[in-house]
Amino acid sequence: MADPQLLRLLTWLSPAFPVGAFAYSHGVERAIHDNTIRDRATLVAWLSDLLTQGSGWNDAVLCAASWRGEDVAELAEAMAGSRERHMETTLQGEAFVQAAEPWTGEGRPAPYPVAVGHAARNQGIALDAVLTAYLHAFSSNIVQAAVRLVPLGQRDGVATLAALEPVILDTAARASQSTLDDLGAATVLSDIAAMRHETQYSRVFRS
Amino acid sequence: MDGIHSEQITAAEVPVVRRPATDDSMAARARVRLQRAEGVARVSFRRAGRGTGLARLYQEGCAKLRMPAGLPGEPAQAVLINTAGGLTGGDRFRTQVEVEAGASAIITTQACERIYRSTGDDTLIASQLHVGKRAALAWLPQETILFDQSRLRRTLDVDLASDARFTAVEAVIFGRTAMGERVHQGHFQDRWRIRREGRLLFADDLRFSGAIDRALQNATVLAGNVAMATLFHAGPEPERLLDSIRDALGDNGGASVWGGKLVARVVAKDGLHLRRAVEPALRILMGGSTLPTVWKL
């Protein structure tokens, strides 16, 4: 069956969609520098935590709230935990809103998960589908950064995504039932890594 | 008022009163009510001459406020005291602080807040702070110590006027390891919402739930550490403080400045090491003001 919603999601959350995602490592460049992420196993563990109890989870909750029509742009912006995280979510969000204009028309800039949730609602895309696609793009982008920096082989990168499949699906399912009361993260050292990325001497990524 | 204890009884030690009730649920309700500690403290500060004086003070239940005599030219200090000696499931502690235009105050606590085992209900701690024009407030409670099977939900709501200064720290210890204590199971949520002129300036939600001790081992979480703190500062030119805050926090911490605020986090292997990082950082954030005595190492 032809499915225009699926097609749209694939376009919007493809690495080719011009939001500049490739420029951000979400603090992972620092964790690799510190040797905390050093192989496939440590990468899978790091990403699992971001998805289940970290910034990935918060993004999913905010995306879901935005999809339901709640105005959470200000909250999402205030939740960015450091200067580079703030830049990462606001600049990608702005770029997304502009790039999505052919489908949604002119829109108001919002942090990335909020902008994606809003556009998906606008186009009648199901919540669990957009959450799955968003969390996949979030994970896949960090995996690509790690493949480059650890370095890992492309096969390790793909294996990481395979290992994260159940985590992404479960997180998307939980987030689709969430409210803003479910916001909350335990990933304090991931936040600290994002802050410490600012002072890293040699950097490839903007976060 | 229902649910308020006399101050001699600590929440954890309130005896279970057996009543000759035929209805089990009624007895359960009575027991729950008897075990609850509740405290409310409201204080407001006003500019008085060249310093800051107390404008209003209200205290109820297990909440008391002590006002140590201030040094000339220094902010007013208030020390929050929980006479229940700790909090357990169902207990509530509410604090409201207002610093009026041009006034300057520091709030701290007399002791570390201990959050004891809960049989199901959450312990609720809610603080609402309001800082007026040209006013300054430092919110510097001592560390919160979580015990095994504790359940704490805490909120910090702050409203800042356009040019108000605000400094805050919340430090948490997940079990006193020196005493062999660990938080195997529990729930801890800390929600901060800091607004300037009604607009959200910073929002933070910490959430640790379930097998906390196991989660703390994760590299993204605390990597086996059991103590952590979040520091916040909003005032003119926070970027000037950034390098010295980073130096003070060392390799286990991070700090960042953006959008007119400084945010820092740090982890440590125990409460003492956490203090050794947090105390010098607070001194920097407080500028020329003296830290409350309880914070000195």
Short mmCIF file of C-alpha atoms in Angstrom, two decimals:
data_model
loop_
_atom_site.label_atom_id
_atom_site.label_comp_id
_atom_site.label_asym_id
_atom_site.label_seq_id
_atom_site.Cartn_x
_atom_site.Cartn_y
_atom_site.Cartn_z
CA MET A 1 0.00 0.00 0.00
CA ALA A 2 1.30 3.45 -0.85
CA ASP A 3 1.87 5.44 2.33
CA PRO A 4 2.57 9.17 1.92
CA GLN A 5 3.08 9.60 5.68
CA LEU A 6 5.86 7.00 5.73
CA LEU A 7 7.46 8.62 2.71
CA ARG A 8 7.39 12.04 4.41
CA LEU A 9 8.94 10.69 7.61
CA LEU A 10 11.71 9.01 5.63
CA THR A 11 12.48 12.32 3.93
CA TRP A 12 12.31 14.49 7.03
CA LEU A 13 14.46 12.29 9.23
CA SER A 14 16.91 11.16 6.60
CA PRO A 15 20.55 12.25 7.12
CA ALA A 16 20.16 14.15 3.82
CA PHE A 17 17.46 16.44 5.22
CA PRO A 18 19.25 19.77 5.68
CA VAL A 19 19.17 20.25 9.47
CA GLY A 20 22.95 19.93 9.82
CA ALA A 21 22.72 16.96 12.20
CA PHE A 22 26.14 15.68 11.05
CA ALA A 23 27.79 18.65 12.85
CA TYR A 24 26.66 17.56 16.34
CA SER A 25 27.88 14.69 18.51
CA HIS A 26 25.70 15.46 21.58
CA GLY A 27 28.77 15.34 23.85
CA VAL A 28 29.85 11.94 22.56
CA GLU A 29 33.04 13.43 21.10
CA ARG A 30 34.05 14.24 24.68
CA ALA A 31 33.12 10.79 25.99
CA ILE A 32 35.28 9.26 23.25
CA HIS A 33 38.13 11.64 24.08
CA ASP A 34 37.87 10.52 27.73
CA ASN A 35 37.89 6.87 26.58
CA THR A 36 34.48 6.30 28.19
CA ILE A 37 33.11 5.30 24.79
CA ARG A 38 35.81 3.14 23.19
CA ASP A 39 34.10 0.25 21.37
CA ARG A 40 30.74 -1.05 20.22
CA ALA A 41 29.68 -2.26 23.70
CA THR A 42 30.37 1.08 25.42
CA LEU A 43 28.62 2.93 22.58
CA VAL A 44 25.51 0.73 22.86
CA ALA A 45 25.43 1.21 26.64
CA TRP A 46 25.81 5.00 26.34
CA LEU A 47 23.06 5.32 23.73
CA SER A 48 20.70 2.96 25.58
CA ASP A 49 20.91 5.23 28.60
CA LEU A 50 20.28 8.37 26.57
CA LEU A 51 17.20 6.71 25.10
CA THR A 52 15.77 5.17 28.26
CA GLN A 53 16.73 7.71 30.93
CA GLY A 54 18.50 10.63 29.27
CA SER A 55 18.22 13.39 26.72
CA GLY A 56 16.77 11.05 24.06
CA TRP A 57 13.89 10.21 26.39
CA ASN A 58 13.25 13.88 27.20
CA ASP A 59 13.29 14.71 23.48
CA ALA A 60 10.72 11.98 22.87
CA VAL A 61 8.44 13.28 25.65
CA LEU A 62 8.69 16.82 24.25
CA CYS A 63 8.07 15.58 20.70
CA ALA A 64 4.94 13.74 21.90
CA ALA A 65 3.64 16.81 23.75
CA SER A 66 4.20 18.94 20.65
CA TRP A 67 2.41 16.34 18.50
CA ARG A 68 -0.58 16.58 20.86
CA GLY A 69 -0.65 20.32 20.25
CA GLU A 70 0.94 21.53 23.47
CA ASP A 71 3.17 24.59 23.19
CA VAL A 72 6.43 23.27 24.61
CA ALA A 73 8.97 25.27 22.60
CA GLU A 74 9.95 27.45 25.55
CA LEU A 75 10.22 24.43 27.87
CA ALA A 76 12.31 22.44 25.40
CA GLU A 77 14.69 25.35 24.93
CA ALA A 78 15.03 25.87 28.69
CA MET A 79 15.78 22.16 29.18
CA ALA A 80 18.95 22.22 27.07
CA GLY A 81 21.64 21.43 29.63
CA SER A 82 24.59 23.34 28.19
CA ARG A 83 25.51 25.99 25.61
CA GLU A 84 26.29 23.45 22.87
CA ARG A 85 23.21 21.32 23.59
CA HIS A 86 21.15 24.48 23.34
CA MET A 87 22.73 25.31 19.98
CA GLU A 88 22.23 21.73 18.79
CA THR A 89 18.51 21.67 19.50
CA THR A 90 17.64 25.26 18.47
CA LEU A 91 19.64 25.41 15.22
CA GLN A 92 18.47 21.99 14.03
CA GLY A 93 14.91 22.95 14.93
CA GLU A 94 15.13 26.22 12.98
CA ALA A 95 16.63 24.44 9.98
CA PHE A 96 13.96 21.74 10.15
CA VAL A 97 11.10 24.23 10.15
CA GLN A 98 12.56 25.98 7.09
CA ALA A 99 13.31 22.78 5.21
CA ALA A 100 9.82 21.39 5.91
CA GLU A 101 8.13 24.42 4.35
CA PRO A 102 7.22 22.57 1.10
CA TRP A 103 4.93 20.37 3.24
CA THR A 104 3.91 22.49 6.21
CA GLY A 105 4.19 26.07 4.95
CA GLU A 106 5.90 28.74 6.96
CA GLY A 107 6.34 27.78 10.59
CA ARG A 108 7.58 29.16 13.89
CA PRO A 109 11.11 28.11 14.86
CA ALA A 110 11.16 25.61 17.74
CA PRO A 111 13.70 23.22 19.26
CA TYR A 112 14.24 20.16 17.07
CA PRO A 113 11.99 17.53 18.75
CA VAL A 114 9.22 20.11 19.14
CA ALA A 115 9.47 21.15 15.48
CA VAL A 116 9.37 17.51 14.33
CA GLY A 117 6.38 16.69 16.56
CA HIS A 118 4.51 19.73 15.31
CA ALA A 119 5.14 18.99 11.63
CA ALA A 120 4.10 15.36 12.09
CA ARG A 121 0.82 16.41 13.66
CA ASN A 122 0.30 18.90 10.85
CA GLN A 123 0.73 16.14 8.25
CA GLY A 124 -1.36 13.52 10.05
CA ILE A 125 1.59 11.26 10.85
CA ALA A 126 0.95 8.81 13.69
CA LEU A 127 2.67 9.57 17.00
CA ASP A 128 4.43 6.22 17.44
CA ALA A 129 5.76 6.46 13.89
CA VAL A 130 7.26 9.90 14.33
CA LEU A 131 8.73 8.97 17.71
CA THR A 132 10.35 5.86 16.24
CA ALA A 133 11.76 7.87 13.34
CA TYR A 134 13.00 10.69 15.58
CA LEU A 135 14.73 8.34 18.02
CA HIS A 136 16.27 6.41 15.15
CA ALA A 137 17.66 9.62 13.64
CA PHE A 138 18.94 10.72 17.07
CA SER A 139 20.73 7.39 17.60
CA SER A 140 21.95 6.99 14.06
CA ASN A 141 23.52 10.45 14.07
CA ILE A 142 25.48 9.72 17.25
CA VAL A 143 26.53 6.32 15.86
CA GLN A 144 27.92 8.05 12.76
CA ALA A 145 29.91 10.43 14.98
CA ALA A 146 31.30 7.46 16.91
CA VAL A 147 32.16 5.51 13.74
CA ARG A 148 34.26 8.48 12.74
CA LEU A 149 35.89 9.19 16.11
CA VAL A 150 36.39 5.92 18.00
CA PRO A 151 36.94 4.78 15.23
CA LEU A 152 34.53 1.94 14.59
CA GLY A 153 33.85 0.08 11.36
CA GLN A 154 30.59 0.78 9.52
CA ARG A 155 29.59 -2.78 10.45
CA ASP A 156 30.00 -1.96 14.15
CA GLY A 157 27.86 1.11 13.56
CA VAL A 158 25.12 -0.93 11.94
CA ALA A 159 25.38 -3.59 14.66
CA THR A 160 24.93 -0.83 17.24
CA LEU A 161 21.70 0.24 15.57
CA ALA A 162 20.56 -3.38 15.44
CA ALA A 163 21.25 -3.75 19.16
CA LEU A 164 19.31 -0.54 19.88
CA GLU A 165 16.19 -1.62 17.97
CA PRO A 166 14.28 -2.93 20.99
CA VAL A 167 15.34 0.11 23.04
CA ILE A 168 14.13 2.55 20.38
CA LEU A 169 10.83 0.70 19.96
CA ASP A 170 10.22 0.50 23.69
CA THR A 171 11.13 4.16 24.22
CA ALA A 172 8.84 5.26 21.39
CA ALA A 173 5.99 3.19 22.86
CA ARG A 174 6.51 4.63 26.35
CA ALA A 175 6.85 8.19 25.06
CA SER A 176 3.63 7.90 23.04
CA GLN A 177 1.79 7.41 26.37
CA SER A 178 3.78 10.06 28.26
CA THR A 179 2.87 13.45 29.64
CA LEU A 180 5.21 16.30 30.61
CA ASP A 181 5.25 14.85 34.14
CA ASP A 182 7.33 12.02 32.72
CA LEU A 183 10.22 14.32 31.81
CA GLY A 184 13.37 13.41 33.67
CA ALA A 185 16.87 12.17 33.16
CA ALA A 186 19.52 10.45 35.25
CA THR A 187 22.37 10.86 32.78
CA VAL A 188 24.38 13.39 34.76
CA LEU A 189 27.76 12.37 33.33
CA SER A 190 26.44 12.66 29.79
CA ASP A 191 25.45 16.26 30.64
CA ILE A 192 28.90 16.84 32.09
CA ALA A 193 30.52 15.41 28.95
CA ALA A 194 28.48 17.86 26.83
CA MET A 195 29.73 20.73 29.02
CA ARG A 196 33.32 19.53 28.93
CA HIS A 197 33.20 19.28 25.14
CA GLU A 198 33.36 23.10 25.14
CA THR A 199 36.92 23.05 26.42
CA GLN A 200 38.14 20.08 24.39
CA TYR A 201 41.33 21.07 22.57
CA SER A 202 40.79 19.28 19.30
CA ARG A 203 37.20 19.02 18.08
CA VAL A 204 35.50 17.86 14.91
CA PHE A 205 31.90 18.42 16.09
CA ARG A 206 29.98 21.47 17.30
CA SER A 207 28.65 19.62 20.35
CA MET B 1 -4.10 21.17 62.00
CA ASP B 2 -4.12 17.54 60.99
CA GLY B 3 -0.87 15.83 60.35
CA ILE B 4 1.41 18.20 62.23
CA HIS B 5 3.69 16.66 64.81
CA SER B 6 5.07 18.22 67.89
CA GLU B 7 8.68 18.95 67.19
CA GLN B 8 10.19 16.42 69.60
CA ILE B 9 9.14 13.43 67.51
CA THR B 10 11.10 12.59 64.43
CA ALA B 11 9.11 11.40 61.48
CA ALA B 12 10.93 8.10 61.34
CA GLU B 13 10.24 7.32 64.97
CA VAL B 14 6.56 8.05 65.26
CA PRO B 15 5.06 4.95 66.82
CA VAL B 16 2.36 3.11 64.98
CA VAL B 17 -0.75 3.58 67.06
CA ARG B 18 -3.03 0.56 67.21
CA ARG B 19 -6.66 1.45 67.49
CA PRO B 20 -9.55 -0.82 68.29
CA ALA B 21 -11.07 -0.11 64.90
CA THR B 22 -13.19 -2.66 63.17
CA ASP B 23 -12.57 -1.12 59.78
CA ASP B 24 -9.04 -1.89 58.58
CA SER B 25 -9.00 0.90 56.04
CA MET B 26 -9.97 3.41 58.71
CA ALA B 27 -7.15 2.23 60.92
CA ALA B 28 -4.77 2.46 58.00
CA ARG B 29 -5.87 6.01 57.27
CA ALA B 30 -5.43 7.02 60.90
CA ARG B 31 -1.96 5.50 60.94
CA VAL B 32 -0.95 7.30 57.79
CA ARG B 33 -2.17 10.60 59.18
CA LEU B 34 -0.31 10.12 62.45
CA GLN B 35 2.92 9.35 60.66
CA ARG B 36 2.90 12.46 58.53
CA ALA B 37 5.18 15.38 59.16
CA GLU B 38 4.33 18.67 57.57
CA GLY B 39 6.24 21.90 57.57
CA VAL B 40 5.64 25.28 56.02
CA ALA B 41 8.07 28.18 56.15
CA ARG B 42 7.45 31.55 54.55
CA VAL B 43 9.85 34.40 54.79
CA SER B 44 10.28 37.71 53.05
CA PHE B 45 13.14 40.15 53.11
CA ARG B 46 13.04 43.89 52.59
CA ARG B 47 15.69 46.46 52.02
CA ALA B 48 16.33 48.34 55.29
CA GLY B 49 18.74 51.22 55.22
CA ARG B 50 21.93 49.95 53.62
CA GLY B 51 21.20 46.33 54.46
CA THR B 52 18.39 43.79 54.38
CA GLY B 53 15.86 43.14 57.10
CA LEU B 54 13.13 40.62 57.74
CA ALA B 55 9.74 41.73 56.44
CA ARG B 56 7.53 38.73 57.29
CA LEU B 57 8.03 35.32 58.82
CA TYR B 58 5.62 32.42 59.12
CA GLN B 59 6.45 28.93 60.29
CA GLU B 60 4.23 25.96 60.83
CA GLY B 61 4.63 22.32 61.83
CA CYS B 62 8.13 20.93 61.60
CA ALA B 63 9.51 23.98 59.77
CA LYS B 64 11.43 26.61 61.66
CA LEU B 65 13.60 29.45 60.48
CA ARG B 66 16.55 30.85 62.39
CA MET B 67 18.05 34.20 61.47
CA PRO B 68 21.67 34.49 62.52
CA ALA B 69 22.81 38.07 63.11
CA GLY B 70 24.26 39.29 59.85
CA LEU B 71 27.52 41.07 59.29
CA PRO B 72 27.22 44.71 58.25
CA GLY B 73 26.95 45.07 54.49
CA GLU B 74 26.33 41.33 54.03
CA PRO B 75 23.08 39.72 52.78
CA ALA B 76 20.56 38.63 55.41
CA GLN B 77 20.82 34.94 56.26
CA ALA B 78 18.06 32.51 57.11
CA VAL B 79 18.63 28.93 58.23
CA LEU B 80 15.83 26.46 57.58
CA ILE B 81 15.34 23.84 60.23
CA ASN B 82 13.29 20.68 59.90
CA THR B 83 12.48 19.80 63.50
CA ALA B 84 11.20 16.39 62.38
CA GLY B 85 14.85 15.45 61.90
CA GLY B 86 14.24 13.91 58.49
CA LEU B 87 11.39 13.11 56.16
CA THR B 88 9.69 9.91 55.13
CA GLY B 89 6.90 8.85 52.78
CA GLY B 90 3.89 11.17 52.97
CA ASP B 91 5.80 13.99 54.66
CA ARG B 92 5.67 17.43 53.11
CA PHE B 93 7.94 20.40 53.51
CA ARG B 94 7.14 23.69 51.80
CA THR B 95 9.24 26.83 51.71
CA GLN B 96 8.37 30.20 50.22
CA VAL B 97 10.90 32.99 50.03
CA GLU B 98 10.44 36.49 48.77
CA VAL B 99 13.26 38.94 48.38
CA GLU B 100 11.82 42.39 47.75
CA ALA B 101 13.35 45.08 45.55
CA GLY B 102 16.94 45.88 46.37
CA ALA B 103 17.22 43.32 49.20
CA SER B 104 19.73 40.51 49.40
CA ALA B 105 19.43 37.17 51.23
CA ILE B 106 21.00 33.76 51.65
CA ILE B 107 18.96 30.70 52.63
CA THR B 108 20.55 27.53 53.88
CA THR B 109 19.60 24.57 56.07
CA GLN B 110 20.80 23.69 59.52
CA ALA B 111 21.47 20.06 58.60
CA CYS B 112 21.53 17.71 55.65
CA GLU B 113 17.97 16.69 54.82
CA ARG B 114 17.56 12.96 55.37
CA ILE B 115 14.98 11.16 53.28
CA TYR B 116 14.06 7.89 54.93
CA ARG B 117 12.49 4.71 53.64
CA SER B 118 8.93 5.04 52.45
CA THR B 119 6.33 2.31 52.53
CA GLY B 120 4.73 3.73 49.38
CA ASP B 121 3.95 7.43 49.53
CA ASP B 122 6.29 10.06 48.17
CA THR B 123 8.00 12.62 50.32
CA LEU B 124 7.25 16.05 48.88
CA ILE B 125 9.53 19.06 49.16
CA ALA B 126 8.39 22.19 47.36
CA SER B 127 10.22 25.49 47.33
CA GLN B 128 9.01 28.69 45.72
CA LEU B 129 11.37 31.62 45.50
CA HIS B 130 10.69 35.11 44.29
CA VAL B 131 13.45 37.62 43.71
CA GLY B 132 12.51 41.23 42.97
CA LYS B 133 14.13 44.10 41.07
CA ARG B 134 17.81 44.65 41.90
CA ALA B 135 17.46 41.93 44.54
CA ALA B 136 19.67 38.88 45.11
CA LEU B 137 19.03 35.46 46.56
CA ALA B 138 21.32 32.52 47.18
CA TRP B 139 19.54 29.20 47.75
CA LEU B 140 22.14 27.01 49.42
CA PRO B 141 20.54 24.09 51.26
CA GLN B 142 22.94 21.48 52.56
CA GLU B 143 23.09 18.07 50.93
CA THR B 144 20.06 15.81 50.73
CA ILE B 145 20.83 12.27 51.86
CA LEU B 146 18.69 9.56 50.32
CA PHE B 147 18.21 6.32 52.23
CA ASP B 148 17.35 2.95 50.75
CA GLN B 149 13.74 2.77 49.57
CA SER B 150 13.19 6.49 49.97
CA ARG B 151 10.83 8.23 47.57
CA LEU B 152 11.43 11.95 47.13
CA ARG B 153 9.70 14.36 44.77
CA ARG B 154 11.15 17.81 44.98
CA THR B 155 10.31 20.99 43.11
CA LEU B 156 12.10 24.31 42.93
CA ASP B 157 10.14 27.16 41.33
CA VAL B 158 11.90 30.46 40.98
CA ASP B 159 10.64 33.79 39.65
CA LEU B 160 13.25 36.41 38.92
CA ALA B 161 12.73 40.07 38.11
CA SER B 162 14.55 41.39 35.04
CA ASP B 163 17.73 42.30 36.92
CA ALA B 164 17.51 39.94 39.93
CA ARG B 165 20.54 37.79 40.80
CA PHE B 166 20.10 34.18 41.81
CA THR B 167 22.49 31.45 42.87
CA ALA B 168 21.40 27.92 43.73
CA VAL B 169 22.83 24.54 44.57
CA GLU B 170 21.17 21.19 45.18
CA ALA B 171 23.46 18.40 46.28
CA VAL B 172 22.36 14.79 46.65
CA ILE B 173 24.01 11.82 48.30
CA PHE B 174 22.68 8.42 47.27
CA GLY B 175 23.42 6.58 50.51
CA ARG B 176 26.23 7.26 52.94
CA THR B 177 28.73 4.68 51.76
CA ALA B 178 30.93 5.20 54.85
CA MET B 179 27.99 3.88 56.89
CA GLY B 180 27.49 1.00 54.48
CA GLU B 181 24.28 2.54 53.13
CA ARG B 182 23.19 2.25 49.52
CA VAL B 183 19.98 3.10 47.69
CA HIS B 184 19.14 -0.30 46.22
CA GLN B 185 15.63 0.79 45.38
CA GLY B 186 13.97 4.14 45.44
CA HIS B 187 12.63 7.13 43.59
CA PHE B 188 14.13 10.58 43.35
CA GLN B 189 12.81 13.37 41.19
CA ASP B 190 14.01 16.96 41.24
CA ARG B 191 12.23 19.48 39.03
CA TRP B 192 13.59 23.00 38.60
CA ARG B 193 11.72 25.73 36.79
CA ILE B 194 13.48 29.09 36.85
CA ARG B 195 11.72 32.02 35.17
CA ARG B 196 12.87 35.51 34.42
CA GLU B 197 10.02 38.00 33.94
CA GLY B 198 7.70 35.04 33.43
CA ARG B 199 9.76 33.38 30.70
CA LEU B 200 11.49 30.07 31.37
CA LEU B 201 15.21 30.67 31.79
CA PHE B 202 16.15 27.15 32.87
CA ALA B 203 14.30 23.87 33.32
CA ASP B 204 15.82 20.71 34.72
CA ASP B 205 14.33 17.34 35.61
CA LEU B 206 16.42 14.78 37.39
CA ARG B 207 14.80 11.39 37.73
CA PHE B 208 16.23 8.25 39.31
CA SER B 209 13.78 5.44 39.73
CA GLY B 210 13.82 1.75 40.58
CA ALA B 211 17.17 0.04 41.08
CA ILE B 212 19.03 3.30 41.70
CA ASP B 213 22.26 1.79 43.01
CA ARG B 214 22.61 -0.27 39.84
CA ALA B 215 21.85 2.69 37.55
CA LEU B 216 24.46 4.82 39.34
CA GLN B 217 27.15 2.46 38.01
CA ASN B 218 26.43 3.43 34.38
CA ALA B 219 28.99 5.59 32.58
CA THR B 220 26.28 8.10 31.55
CA VAL B 221 24.84 8.34 35.07
CA LEU B 222 27.37 8.56 37.92
CA ALA B 223 29.96 5.91 36.90
CA GLY B 224 29.87 4.41 40.39
CA ASN B 225 29.92 7.73 42.24
CA VAL B 226 27.20 8.29 44.84
CA ALA B 227 27.14 12.06 45.21
CA MET B 228 26.23 14.81 42.77
CA ALA B 229 25.33 18.47 42.69
CA THR B 230 23.80 20.94 40.29
CA LEU B 231 24.73 24.61 40.53
CA PHE B 232 22.92 27.49 38.90
CA HIS B 233 23.75 31.15 38.68
CA ALA B 234 22.02 34.04 36.95
CA GLY B 235 23.50 37.49 37.20
CA PRO B 236 25.41 40.01 35.13
CA GLU B 237 28.20 38.57 32.95
CA PRO B 238 28.17 34.94 34.13
CA GLU B 239 30.83 34.16 31.49
CA ARG B 240 33.40 35.95 33.65
CA LEU B 241 32.96 33.22 36.29
CA LEU B 242 33.15 30.24 33.95
CA ASP B 243 36.88 29.45 33.95
CA SER B 244 37.21 29.66 37.72
CA ILE B 245 34.10 27.51 38.25
CA ARG B 246 35.53 24.87 35.91
CA ASP B 247 38.79 24.92 37.85
CA ALA B 248 36.96 24.59 41.16
CA LEU B 249 34.86 21.61 40.01
CA GLY B 250 37.82 19.75 38.52
CA ASP B 251 37.73 16.68 36.29
CA ASN B 252 34.47 15.29 37.74
CA GLY B 253 32.46 18.35 36.85
CA GLY B 254 31.41 20.56 33.98
CA ALA B 255 30.09 24.08 33.61
CA SER B 256 28.54 26.06 30.80
CA VAL B 257 27.27 29.57 30.23
CA TRP B 258 24.57 30.55 27.77
CA GLY B 259 21.50 32.76 27.62
CA GLY B 260 22.42 34.77 30.73
CA LYS B 261 22.98 31.83 33.06
CA LEU B 262 25.67 29.51 34.33
CA VAL B 263 24.85 25.85 34.91
CA ALA B 264 27.26 23.34 36.40
CA ARG B 265 27.15 19.74 37.50
CA VAL B 266 29.64 17.69 39.43
CA VAL B 267 29.81 14.11 40.73
CA ALA B 268 31.91 12.71 43.59
CA LYS B 269 32.58 9.42 45.32
CA ASP B 270 31.16 10.65 48.63
CA GLY B 271 29.76 13.69 50.42
CA LEU B 272 33.13 14.99 51.56
CA HIS B 273 34.62 14.99 48.08
CA LEU B 274 31.48 16.63 46.76
CA ARG B 275 31.84 19.44 49.30
CA ARG B 276 35.46 19.91 48.36
CA ALA B 277 34.30 20.70 44.82
CA VAL B 278 31.07 22.56 45.59
CA GLU B 279 32.27 24.81 48.42
CA PRO B 280 34.95 26.67 46.37
CA ALA B 281 32.53 26.92 43.42
CA LEU B 282 29.89 28.51 45.67
CA ARG B 283 32.43 30.98 47.00
CA ILE B 284 33.11 32.07 43.41
CA LEU B 285 29.41 32.35 42.55
CA MET B 286 28.73 34.34 45.74
CA GLY B 287 31.29 36.97 44.77
CA GLY B 288 32.24 38.98 47.83
CA SER B 289 29.53 37.60 50.14
CA THR B 290 30.48 35.28 52.94
CA LEU B 291 29.22 31.70 52.64
CA PRO B 292 27.00 30.51 55.50
CA THR B 293 29.05 28.86 58.25
CA VAL B 294 27.41 25.47 57.63
CA TRP B 295 28.95 25.40 54.14
CA LYS B 296 32.50 25.95 55.27
CA LEU B 297 34.72 22.90 55.07
#
